[in-house]
mmCIF file of C-alpha atoms and ligand atoms in Angstrom:
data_model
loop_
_atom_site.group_PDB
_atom_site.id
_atom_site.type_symbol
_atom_site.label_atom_id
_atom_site.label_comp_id
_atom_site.label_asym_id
_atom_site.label_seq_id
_atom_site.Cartn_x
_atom_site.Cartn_y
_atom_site.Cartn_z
ATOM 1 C CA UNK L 1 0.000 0.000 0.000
ATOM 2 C CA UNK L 2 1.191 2.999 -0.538
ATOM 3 C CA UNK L 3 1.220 5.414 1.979
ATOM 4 C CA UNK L 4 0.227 9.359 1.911
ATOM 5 C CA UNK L 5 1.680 10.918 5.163
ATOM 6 C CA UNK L 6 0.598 14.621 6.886
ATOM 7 C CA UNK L 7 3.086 14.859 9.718
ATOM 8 C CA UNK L 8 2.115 18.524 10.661
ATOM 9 C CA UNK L 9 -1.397 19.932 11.262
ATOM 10 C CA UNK L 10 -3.708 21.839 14.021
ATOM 11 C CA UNK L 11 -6.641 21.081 16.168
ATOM 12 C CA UNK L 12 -8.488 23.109 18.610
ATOM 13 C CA UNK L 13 -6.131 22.025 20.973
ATOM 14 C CA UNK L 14 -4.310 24.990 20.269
ATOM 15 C CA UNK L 15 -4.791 27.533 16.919
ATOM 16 C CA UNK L 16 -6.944 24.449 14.716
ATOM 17 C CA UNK L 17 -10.194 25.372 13.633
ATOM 18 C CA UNK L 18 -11.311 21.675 13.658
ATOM 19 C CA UNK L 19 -11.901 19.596 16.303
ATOM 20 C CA UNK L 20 -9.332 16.711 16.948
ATOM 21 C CA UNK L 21 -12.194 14.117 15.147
ATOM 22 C CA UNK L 22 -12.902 16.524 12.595
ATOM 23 C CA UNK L 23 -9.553 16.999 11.762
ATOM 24 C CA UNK L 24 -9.215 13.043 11.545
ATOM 25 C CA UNK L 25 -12.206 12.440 9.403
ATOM 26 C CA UNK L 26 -10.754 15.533 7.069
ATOM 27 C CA UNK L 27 -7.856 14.022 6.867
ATOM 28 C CA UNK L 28 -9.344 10.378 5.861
ATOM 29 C CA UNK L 29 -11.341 12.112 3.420
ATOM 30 C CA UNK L 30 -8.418 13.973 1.671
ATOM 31 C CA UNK L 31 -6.479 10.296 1.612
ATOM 32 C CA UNK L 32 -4.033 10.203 4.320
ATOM 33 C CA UNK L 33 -3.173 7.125 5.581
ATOM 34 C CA UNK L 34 -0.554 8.489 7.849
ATOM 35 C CA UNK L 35 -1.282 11.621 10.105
ATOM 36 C CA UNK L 36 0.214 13.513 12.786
ATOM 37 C CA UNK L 37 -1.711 15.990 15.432
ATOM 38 C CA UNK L 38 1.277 18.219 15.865
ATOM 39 C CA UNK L 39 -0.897 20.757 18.314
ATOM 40 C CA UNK L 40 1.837 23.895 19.534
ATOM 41 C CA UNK L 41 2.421 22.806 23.137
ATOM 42 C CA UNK L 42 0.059 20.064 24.105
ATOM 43 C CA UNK L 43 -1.378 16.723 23.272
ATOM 44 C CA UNK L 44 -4.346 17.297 24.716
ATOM 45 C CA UNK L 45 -5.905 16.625 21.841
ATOM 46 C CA UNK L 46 -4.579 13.063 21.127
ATOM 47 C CA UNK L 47 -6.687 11.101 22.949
ATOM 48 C CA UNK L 48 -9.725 12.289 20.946
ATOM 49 C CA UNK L 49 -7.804 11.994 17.512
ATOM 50 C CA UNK L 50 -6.944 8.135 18.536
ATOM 51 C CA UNK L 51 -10.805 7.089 18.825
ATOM 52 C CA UNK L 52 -11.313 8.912 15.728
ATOM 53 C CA UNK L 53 -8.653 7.655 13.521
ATOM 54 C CA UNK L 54 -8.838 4.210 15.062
ATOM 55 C CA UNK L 55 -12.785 4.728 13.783
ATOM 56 C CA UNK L 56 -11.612 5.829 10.319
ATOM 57 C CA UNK L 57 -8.719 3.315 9.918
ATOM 58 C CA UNK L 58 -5.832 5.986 9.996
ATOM 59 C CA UNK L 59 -2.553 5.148 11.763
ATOM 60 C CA UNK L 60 -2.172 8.469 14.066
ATOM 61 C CA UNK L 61 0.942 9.461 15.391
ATOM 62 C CA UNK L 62 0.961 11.286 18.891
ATOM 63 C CA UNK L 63 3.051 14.890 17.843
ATOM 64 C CA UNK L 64 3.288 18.071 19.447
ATOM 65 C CA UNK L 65 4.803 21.171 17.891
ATOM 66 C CA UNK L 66 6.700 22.728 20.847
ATOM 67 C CA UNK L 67 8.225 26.185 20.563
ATOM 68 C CA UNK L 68 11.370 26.908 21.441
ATOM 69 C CA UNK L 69 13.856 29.680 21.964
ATOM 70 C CA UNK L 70 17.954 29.506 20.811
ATOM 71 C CA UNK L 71 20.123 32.399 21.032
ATOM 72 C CA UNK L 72 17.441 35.167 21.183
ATOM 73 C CA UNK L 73 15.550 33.748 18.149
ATOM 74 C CA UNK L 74 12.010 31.024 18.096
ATOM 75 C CA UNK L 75 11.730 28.079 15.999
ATOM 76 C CA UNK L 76 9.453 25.092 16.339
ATOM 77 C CA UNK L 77 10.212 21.655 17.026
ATOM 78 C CA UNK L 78 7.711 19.379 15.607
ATOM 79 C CA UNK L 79 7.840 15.256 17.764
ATOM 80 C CA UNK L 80 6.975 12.695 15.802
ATOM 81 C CA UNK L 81 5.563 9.244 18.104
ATOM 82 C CA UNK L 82 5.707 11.041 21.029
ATOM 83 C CA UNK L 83 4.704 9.690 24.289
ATOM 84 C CA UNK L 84 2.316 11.829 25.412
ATOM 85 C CA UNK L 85 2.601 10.436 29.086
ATOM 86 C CA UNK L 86 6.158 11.041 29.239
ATOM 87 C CA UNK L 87 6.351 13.028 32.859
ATOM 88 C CA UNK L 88 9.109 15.445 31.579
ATOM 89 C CA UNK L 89 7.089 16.482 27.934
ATOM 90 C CA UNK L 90 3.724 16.693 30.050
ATOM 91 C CA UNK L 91 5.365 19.173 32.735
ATOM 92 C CA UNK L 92 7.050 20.751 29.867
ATOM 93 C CA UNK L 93 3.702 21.542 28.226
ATOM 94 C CA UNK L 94 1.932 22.650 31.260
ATOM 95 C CA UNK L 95 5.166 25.495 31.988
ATOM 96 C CA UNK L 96 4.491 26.651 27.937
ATOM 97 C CA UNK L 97 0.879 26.841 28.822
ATOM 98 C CA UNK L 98 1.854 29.290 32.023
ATOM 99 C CA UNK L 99 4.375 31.349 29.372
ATOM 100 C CA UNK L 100 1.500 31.579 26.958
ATOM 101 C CA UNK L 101 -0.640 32.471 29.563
ATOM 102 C CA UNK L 102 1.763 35.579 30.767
ATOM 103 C CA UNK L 103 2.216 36.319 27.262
ATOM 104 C CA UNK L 104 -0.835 36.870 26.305
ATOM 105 C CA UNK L 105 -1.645 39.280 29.549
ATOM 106 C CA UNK L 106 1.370 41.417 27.926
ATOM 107 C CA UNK L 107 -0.150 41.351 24.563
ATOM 108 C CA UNK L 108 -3.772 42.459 25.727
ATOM 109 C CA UNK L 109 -1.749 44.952 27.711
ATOM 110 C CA UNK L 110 -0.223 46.748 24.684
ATOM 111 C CA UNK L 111 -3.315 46.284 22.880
ATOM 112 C CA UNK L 112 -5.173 48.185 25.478
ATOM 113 C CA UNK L 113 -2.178 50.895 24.984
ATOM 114 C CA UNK L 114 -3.256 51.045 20.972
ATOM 115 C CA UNK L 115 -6.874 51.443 23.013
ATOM 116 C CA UNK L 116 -7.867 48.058 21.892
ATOM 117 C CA UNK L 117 -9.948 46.897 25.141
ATOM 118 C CA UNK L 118 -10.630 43.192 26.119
ATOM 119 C CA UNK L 119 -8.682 41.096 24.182
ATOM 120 C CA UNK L 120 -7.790 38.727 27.206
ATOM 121 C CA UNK L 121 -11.329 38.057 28.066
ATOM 122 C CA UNK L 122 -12.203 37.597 24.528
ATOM 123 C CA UNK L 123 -8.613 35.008 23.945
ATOM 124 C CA UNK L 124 -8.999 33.471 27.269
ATOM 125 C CA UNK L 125 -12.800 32.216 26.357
ATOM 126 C CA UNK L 126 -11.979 31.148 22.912
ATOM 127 C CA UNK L 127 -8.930 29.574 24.058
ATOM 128 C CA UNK L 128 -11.063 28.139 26.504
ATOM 129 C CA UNK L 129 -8.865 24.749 28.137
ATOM 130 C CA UNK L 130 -6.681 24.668 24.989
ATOM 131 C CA UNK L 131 -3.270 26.568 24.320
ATOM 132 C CA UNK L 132 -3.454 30.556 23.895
ATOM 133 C CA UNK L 133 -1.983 31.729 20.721
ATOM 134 C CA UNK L 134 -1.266 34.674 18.619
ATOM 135 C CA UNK L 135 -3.919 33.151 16.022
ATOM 136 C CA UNK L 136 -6.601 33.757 18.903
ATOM 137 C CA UNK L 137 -5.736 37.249 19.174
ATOM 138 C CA UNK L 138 -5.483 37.409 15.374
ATOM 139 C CA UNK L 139 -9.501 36.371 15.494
ATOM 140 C CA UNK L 140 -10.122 39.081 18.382
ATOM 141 C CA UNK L 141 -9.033 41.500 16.101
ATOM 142 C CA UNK L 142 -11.398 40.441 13.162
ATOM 143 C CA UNK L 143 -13.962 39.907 15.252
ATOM 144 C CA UNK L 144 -13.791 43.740 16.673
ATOM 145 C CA UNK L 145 -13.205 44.866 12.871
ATOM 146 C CA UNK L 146 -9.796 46.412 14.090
ATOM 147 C CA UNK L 147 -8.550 44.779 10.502
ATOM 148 C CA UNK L 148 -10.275 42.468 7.996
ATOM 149 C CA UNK L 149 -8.158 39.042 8.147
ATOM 150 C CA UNK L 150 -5.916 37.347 10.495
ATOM 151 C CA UNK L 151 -2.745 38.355 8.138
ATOM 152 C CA UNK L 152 -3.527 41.843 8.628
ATOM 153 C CA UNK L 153 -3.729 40.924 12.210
ATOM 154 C CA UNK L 154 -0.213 39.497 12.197
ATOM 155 C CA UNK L 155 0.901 42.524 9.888
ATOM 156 C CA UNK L 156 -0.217 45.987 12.092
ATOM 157 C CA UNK L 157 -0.015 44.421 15.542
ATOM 158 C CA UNK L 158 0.879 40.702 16.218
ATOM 159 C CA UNK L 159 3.958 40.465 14.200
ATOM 160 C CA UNK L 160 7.886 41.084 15.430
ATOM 161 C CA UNK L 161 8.457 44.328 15.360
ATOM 162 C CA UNK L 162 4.662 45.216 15.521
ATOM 163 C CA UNK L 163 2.997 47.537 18.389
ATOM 164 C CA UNK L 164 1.410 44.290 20.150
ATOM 165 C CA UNK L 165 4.355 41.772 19.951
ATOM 166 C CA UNK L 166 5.924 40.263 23.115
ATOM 167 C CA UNK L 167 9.343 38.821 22.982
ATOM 168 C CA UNK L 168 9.118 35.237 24.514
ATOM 169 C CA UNK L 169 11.900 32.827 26.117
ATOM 170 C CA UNK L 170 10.034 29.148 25.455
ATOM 171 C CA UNK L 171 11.837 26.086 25.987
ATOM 172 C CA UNK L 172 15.703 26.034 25.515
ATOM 173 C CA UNK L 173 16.164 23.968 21.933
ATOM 174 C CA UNK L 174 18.227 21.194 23.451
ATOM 175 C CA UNK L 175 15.363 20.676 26.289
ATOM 176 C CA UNK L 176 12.897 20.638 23.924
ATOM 177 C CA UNK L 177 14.637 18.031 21.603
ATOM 178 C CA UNK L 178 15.494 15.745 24.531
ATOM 179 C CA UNK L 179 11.593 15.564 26.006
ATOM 180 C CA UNK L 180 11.124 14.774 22.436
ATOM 181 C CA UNK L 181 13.496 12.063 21.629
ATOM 182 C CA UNK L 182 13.560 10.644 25.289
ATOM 183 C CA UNK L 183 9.913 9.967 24.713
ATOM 184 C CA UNK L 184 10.790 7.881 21.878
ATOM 185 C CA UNK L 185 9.897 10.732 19.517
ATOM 186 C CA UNK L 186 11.731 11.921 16.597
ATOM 187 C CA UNK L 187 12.250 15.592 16.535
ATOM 188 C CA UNK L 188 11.853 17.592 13.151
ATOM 189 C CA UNK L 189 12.874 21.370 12.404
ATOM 190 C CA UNK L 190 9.250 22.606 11.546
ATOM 191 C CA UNK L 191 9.096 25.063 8.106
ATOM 192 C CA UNK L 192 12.984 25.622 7.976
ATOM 193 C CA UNK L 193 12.476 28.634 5.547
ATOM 194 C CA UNK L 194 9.745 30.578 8.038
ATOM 195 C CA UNK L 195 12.429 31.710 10.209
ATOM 196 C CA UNK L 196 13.856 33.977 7.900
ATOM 197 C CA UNK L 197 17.180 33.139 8.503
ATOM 198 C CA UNK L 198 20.824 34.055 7.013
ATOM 199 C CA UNK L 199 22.744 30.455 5.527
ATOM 200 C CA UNK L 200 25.042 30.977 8.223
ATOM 201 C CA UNK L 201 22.547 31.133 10.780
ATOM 202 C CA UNK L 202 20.799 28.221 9.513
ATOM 203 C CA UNK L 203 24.086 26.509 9.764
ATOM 204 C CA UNK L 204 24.663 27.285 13.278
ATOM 205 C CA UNK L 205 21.188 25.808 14.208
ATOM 206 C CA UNK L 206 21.084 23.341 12.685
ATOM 207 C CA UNK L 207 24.564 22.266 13.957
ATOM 208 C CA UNK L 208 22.941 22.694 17.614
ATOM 209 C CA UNK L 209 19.700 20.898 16.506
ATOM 210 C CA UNK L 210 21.884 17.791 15.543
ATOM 211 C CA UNK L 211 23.717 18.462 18.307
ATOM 212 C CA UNK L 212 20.816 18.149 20.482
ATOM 213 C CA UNK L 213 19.562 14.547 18.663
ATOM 214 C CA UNK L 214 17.088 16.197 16.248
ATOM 215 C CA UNK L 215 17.043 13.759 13.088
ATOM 216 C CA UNK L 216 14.597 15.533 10.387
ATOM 217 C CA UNK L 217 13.434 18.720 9.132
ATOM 218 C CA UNK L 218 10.491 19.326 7.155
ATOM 219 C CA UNK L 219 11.315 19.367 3.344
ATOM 220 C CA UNK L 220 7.435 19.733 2.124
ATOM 221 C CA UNK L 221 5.057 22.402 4.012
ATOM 222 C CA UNK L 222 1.853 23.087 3.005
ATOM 223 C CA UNK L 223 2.732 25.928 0.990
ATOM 224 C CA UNK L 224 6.279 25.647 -0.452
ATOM 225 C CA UNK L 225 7.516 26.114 -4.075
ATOM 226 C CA UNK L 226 10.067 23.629 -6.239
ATOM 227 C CA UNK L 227 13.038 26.311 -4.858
ATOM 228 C CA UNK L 228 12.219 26.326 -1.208
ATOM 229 C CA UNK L 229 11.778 22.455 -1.320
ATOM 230 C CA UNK L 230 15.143 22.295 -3.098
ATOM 231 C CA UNK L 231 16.330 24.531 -0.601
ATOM 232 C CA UNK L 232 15.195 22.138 2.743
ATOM 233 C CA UNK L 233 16.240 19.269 1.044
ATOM 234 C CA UNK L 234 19.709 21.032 0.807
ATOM 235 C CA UNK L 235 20.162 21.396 4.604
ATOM 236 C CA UNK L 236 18.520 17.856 5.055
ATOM 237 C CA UNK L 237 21.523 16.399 3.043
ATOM 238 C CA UNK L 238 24.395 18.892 4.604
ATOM 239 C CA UNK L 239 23.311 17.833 8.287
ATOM 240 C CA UNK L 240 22.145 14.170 6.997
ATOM 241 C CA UNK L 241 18.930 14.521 8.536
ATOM 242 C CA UNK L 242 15.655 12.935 7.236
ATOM 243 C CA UNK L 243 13.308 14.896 5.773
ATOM 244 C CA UNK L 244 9.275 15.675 7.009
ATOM 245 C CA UNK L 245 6.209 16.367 5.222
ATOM 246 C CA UNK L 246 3.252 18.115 6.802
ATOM 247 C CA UNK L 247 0.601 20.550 5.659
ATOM 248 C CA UNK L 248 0.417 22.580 8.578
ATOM 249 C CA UNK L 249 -3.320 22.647 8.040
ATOM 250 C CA UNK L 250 -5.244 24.690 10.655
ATOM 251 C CA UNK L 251 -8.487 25.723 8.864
ATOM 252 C CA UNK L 252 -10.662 24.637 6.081
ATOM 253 C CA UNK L 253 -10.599 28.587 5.786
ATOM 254 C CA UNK L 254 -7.603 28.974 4.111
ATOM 255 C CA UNK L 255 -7.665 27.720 0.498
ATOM 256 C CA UNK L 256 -4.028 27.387 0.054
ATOM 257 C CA UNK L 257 -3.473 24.455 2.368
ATOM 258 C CA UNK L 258 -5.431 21.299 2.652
ATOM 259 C CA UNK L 259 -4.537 18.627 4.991
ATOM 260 C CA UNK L 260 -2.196 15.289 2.631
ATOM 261 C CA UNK L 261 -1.961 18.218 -0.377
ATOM 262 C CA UNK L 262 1.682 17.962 -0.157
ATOM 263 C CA UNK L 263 4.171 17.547 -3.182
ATOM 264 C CA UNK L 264 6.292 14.508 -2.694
ATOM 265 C CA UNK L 265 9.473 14.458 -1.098
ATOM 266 C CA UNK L 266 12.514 14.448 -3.366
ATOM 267 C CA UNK L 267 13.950 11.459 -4.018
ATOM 268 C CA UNK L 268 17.736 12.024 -2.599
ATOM 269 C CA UNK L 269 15.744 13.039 0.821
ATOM 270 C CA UNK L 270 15.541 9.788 3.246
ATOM 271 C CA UNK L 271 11.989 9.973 4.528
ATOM 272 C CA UNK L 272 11.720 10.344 8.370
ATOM 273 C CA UNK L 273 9.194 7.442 8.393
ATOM 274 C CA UNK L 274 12.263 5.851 7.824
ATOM 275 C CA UNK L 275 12.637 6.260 11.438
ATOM 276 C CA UNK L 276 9.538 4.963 12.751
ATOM 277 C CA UNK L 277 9.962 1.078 13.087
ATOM 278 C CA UNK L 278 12.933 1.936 14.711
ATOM 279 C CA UNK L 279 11.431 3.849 17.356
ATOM 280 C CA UNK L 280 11.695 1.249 19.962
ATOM 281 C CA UNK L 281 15.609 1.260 20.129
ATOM 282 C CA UNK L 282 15.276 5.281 21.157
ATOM 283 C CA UNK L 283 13.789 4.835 23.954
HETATM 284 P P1 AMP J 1 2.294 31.659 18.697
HETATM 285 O O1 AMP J 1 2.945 30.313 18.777
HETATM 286 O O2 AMP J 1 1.197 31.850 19.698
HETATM 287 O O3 AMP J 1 3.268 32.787 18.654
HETATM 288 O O4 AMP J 1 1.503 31.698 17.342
HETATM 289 C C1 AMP J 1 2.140 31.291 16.215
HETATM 290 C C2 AMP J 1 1.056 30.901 15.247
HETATM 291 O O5 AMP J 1 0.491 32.070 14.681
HETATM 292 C C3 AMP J 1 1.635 30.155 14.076
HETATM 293 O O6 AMP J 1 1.689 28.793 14.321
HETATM 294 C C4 AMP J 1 0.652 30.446 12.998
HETATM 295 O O7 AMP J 1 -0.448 29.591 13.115
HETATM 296 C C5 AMP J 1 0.199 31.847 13.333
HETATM 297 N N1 AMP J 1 0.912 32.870 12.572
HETATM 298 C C6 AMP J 1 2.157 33.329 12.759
HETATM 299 N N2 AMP J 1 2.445 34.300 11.856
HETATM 300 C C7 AMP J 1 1.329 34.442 11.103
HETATM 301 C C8 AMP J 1 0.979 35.267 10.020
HETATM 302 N N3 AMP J 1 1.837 36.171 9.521
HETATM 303 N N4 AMP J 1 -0.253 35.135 9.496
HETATM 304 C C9 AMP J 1 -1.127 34.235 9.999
HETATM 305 N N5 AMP J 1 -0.852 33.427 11.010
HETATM 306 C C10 AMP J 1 0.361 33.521 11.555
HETATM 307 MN MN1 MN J 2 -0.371 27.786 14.565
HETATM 308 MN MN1 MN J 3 5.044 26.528 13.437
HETATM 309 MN MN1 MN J 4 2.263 24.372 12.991
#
């Protein structure tokens, strides 16, 4: 059989429009055979997903998508076959949820500043039990016709550099590749290219990433061109690491990504899934 993998999407967990079964059966629909929940922070939303995909005859793989923080700059770590019991990941998700809980106190504060009222009453109810993100303050700010679409949100206040941003220290990189791996995960460099980064800096992280024990990066995202795969696959093969796929789907909203509509992984790249019977021996 052959296999179509998502290793990278969203619930309502965290920033997902979908619920964790709604996400599954989506997923089903659109052909994946292989799908992670990769929510930022948690795996709260696991246990759902694993009824769900057991129901719809999907092999699910327990991910998270933690953030993390190395010299000064964020980048996310996606875990692939996770434990989600693992005591060290769990406490690690329940200090991001107390960050992203300051965090977001500091953003409705400079919000109020730009006279922008309520936005952590408004976050902390949508958020509800699942992780606070920038994408919830994003909605706030539709909702209250302050702009007209989430990426406007992002671009005049939630951005770096933009009147509501808060510079946050997550999890160190190392820490948040060891919870990962010691699990009996495999930890990925989530959408390489987002970060913006110089080819020097991406050398120096990814030295510390491989460093750490991190053993793939993502090589397809939802939304990539031929160059920027060409790109990833480059630093896959410099730093011999094996290369992801995963839509980063959060909402049926957005046309451009679709949860499994991922171009294939080039064929010098060794898949991480590779990695997966092997997971065992990690641990
Ligand atoms: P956070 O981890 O709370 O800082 O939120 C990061 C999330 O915000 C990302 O995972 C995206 O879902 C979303 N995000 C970041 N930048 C943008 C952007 N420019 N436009 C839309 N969504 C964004
Ligand atoms: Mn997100
Ligand atoms: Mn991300
Ligand atoms: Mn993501």
């Amino acid at each position: 059989m052959i296999e179509k993998y998502d290793l990278h999407c969203h619930s309502t967990a965290s920033d997902g429009v979908l619920s964790p079964t709604t996400l599954v059966q989506r997923a089903h629909e659109q052909g994946v055979t292989v799908l992670a929940l990769t929510d930022h922070d948690t795996t709260a939303g696991y246990e759902e997903a694993e009824i769900a995909a057991s129901k719809a005859n999907i092999t699910l793989l327990a991910g998270i998508e933690l953030s993390a923080s190395w010299q000064g700059k964020t980048f996310h770590i996606v875990g692939l076959g996770i434990n989600p019991d693992y005591a060290p990941l769990h406490d690690a998700t329940r200090h991001l949820q107390v960050i992203r809980l300051e965090r977001a106190e500091q953003i409705a504060a400079k919000l109020e500043k730009k006279r922008i009222p309520g936005a952590l009453d408004a976050v902390m109810k949508s958020a509800g039990d699942s992780m606070i993100t920038r994408t919830h303050f994003a909605d706030f700010l539709v909702s209250q016709n302050h702009v007209s679409s989430q990426q406007e949100a992002f671009d005049r206040y939630l951005a770096k550099g933009k009147p509501a941003y808060v510079a946050t220290v997550w999890a160190e990189l190392d820490l948040a590749v060891n919870w990962i791996t010691q699990s009996g995960g495999i930890a990925v460099l989530a959408h390489p290219l987002r970060y913006k980064l110089t080819a020097n800096w991406m050398k120096r992280v990814l030295t510390a990433f491989t460093q750490a024990g991190g053993q793939g990066i993502e090589v397809v995202t939802g939304r990539c061109n031929a160059d920027e795969i060409k790109l990833a696959a480059k630093y896959a093969n410099d730093f011999e690491l094996t290369g992801s796929v995963g839509s980063d789907f959060h909402s049926p909203a957005n046309p451009w990504v679709e949860l499994g509509r991922l171009a294939p992984l080039p064929a010098n790249i060794k898949p991480v899934w590779e990695l997966f019977g092997q997971k065992a021996l990690s641990i």
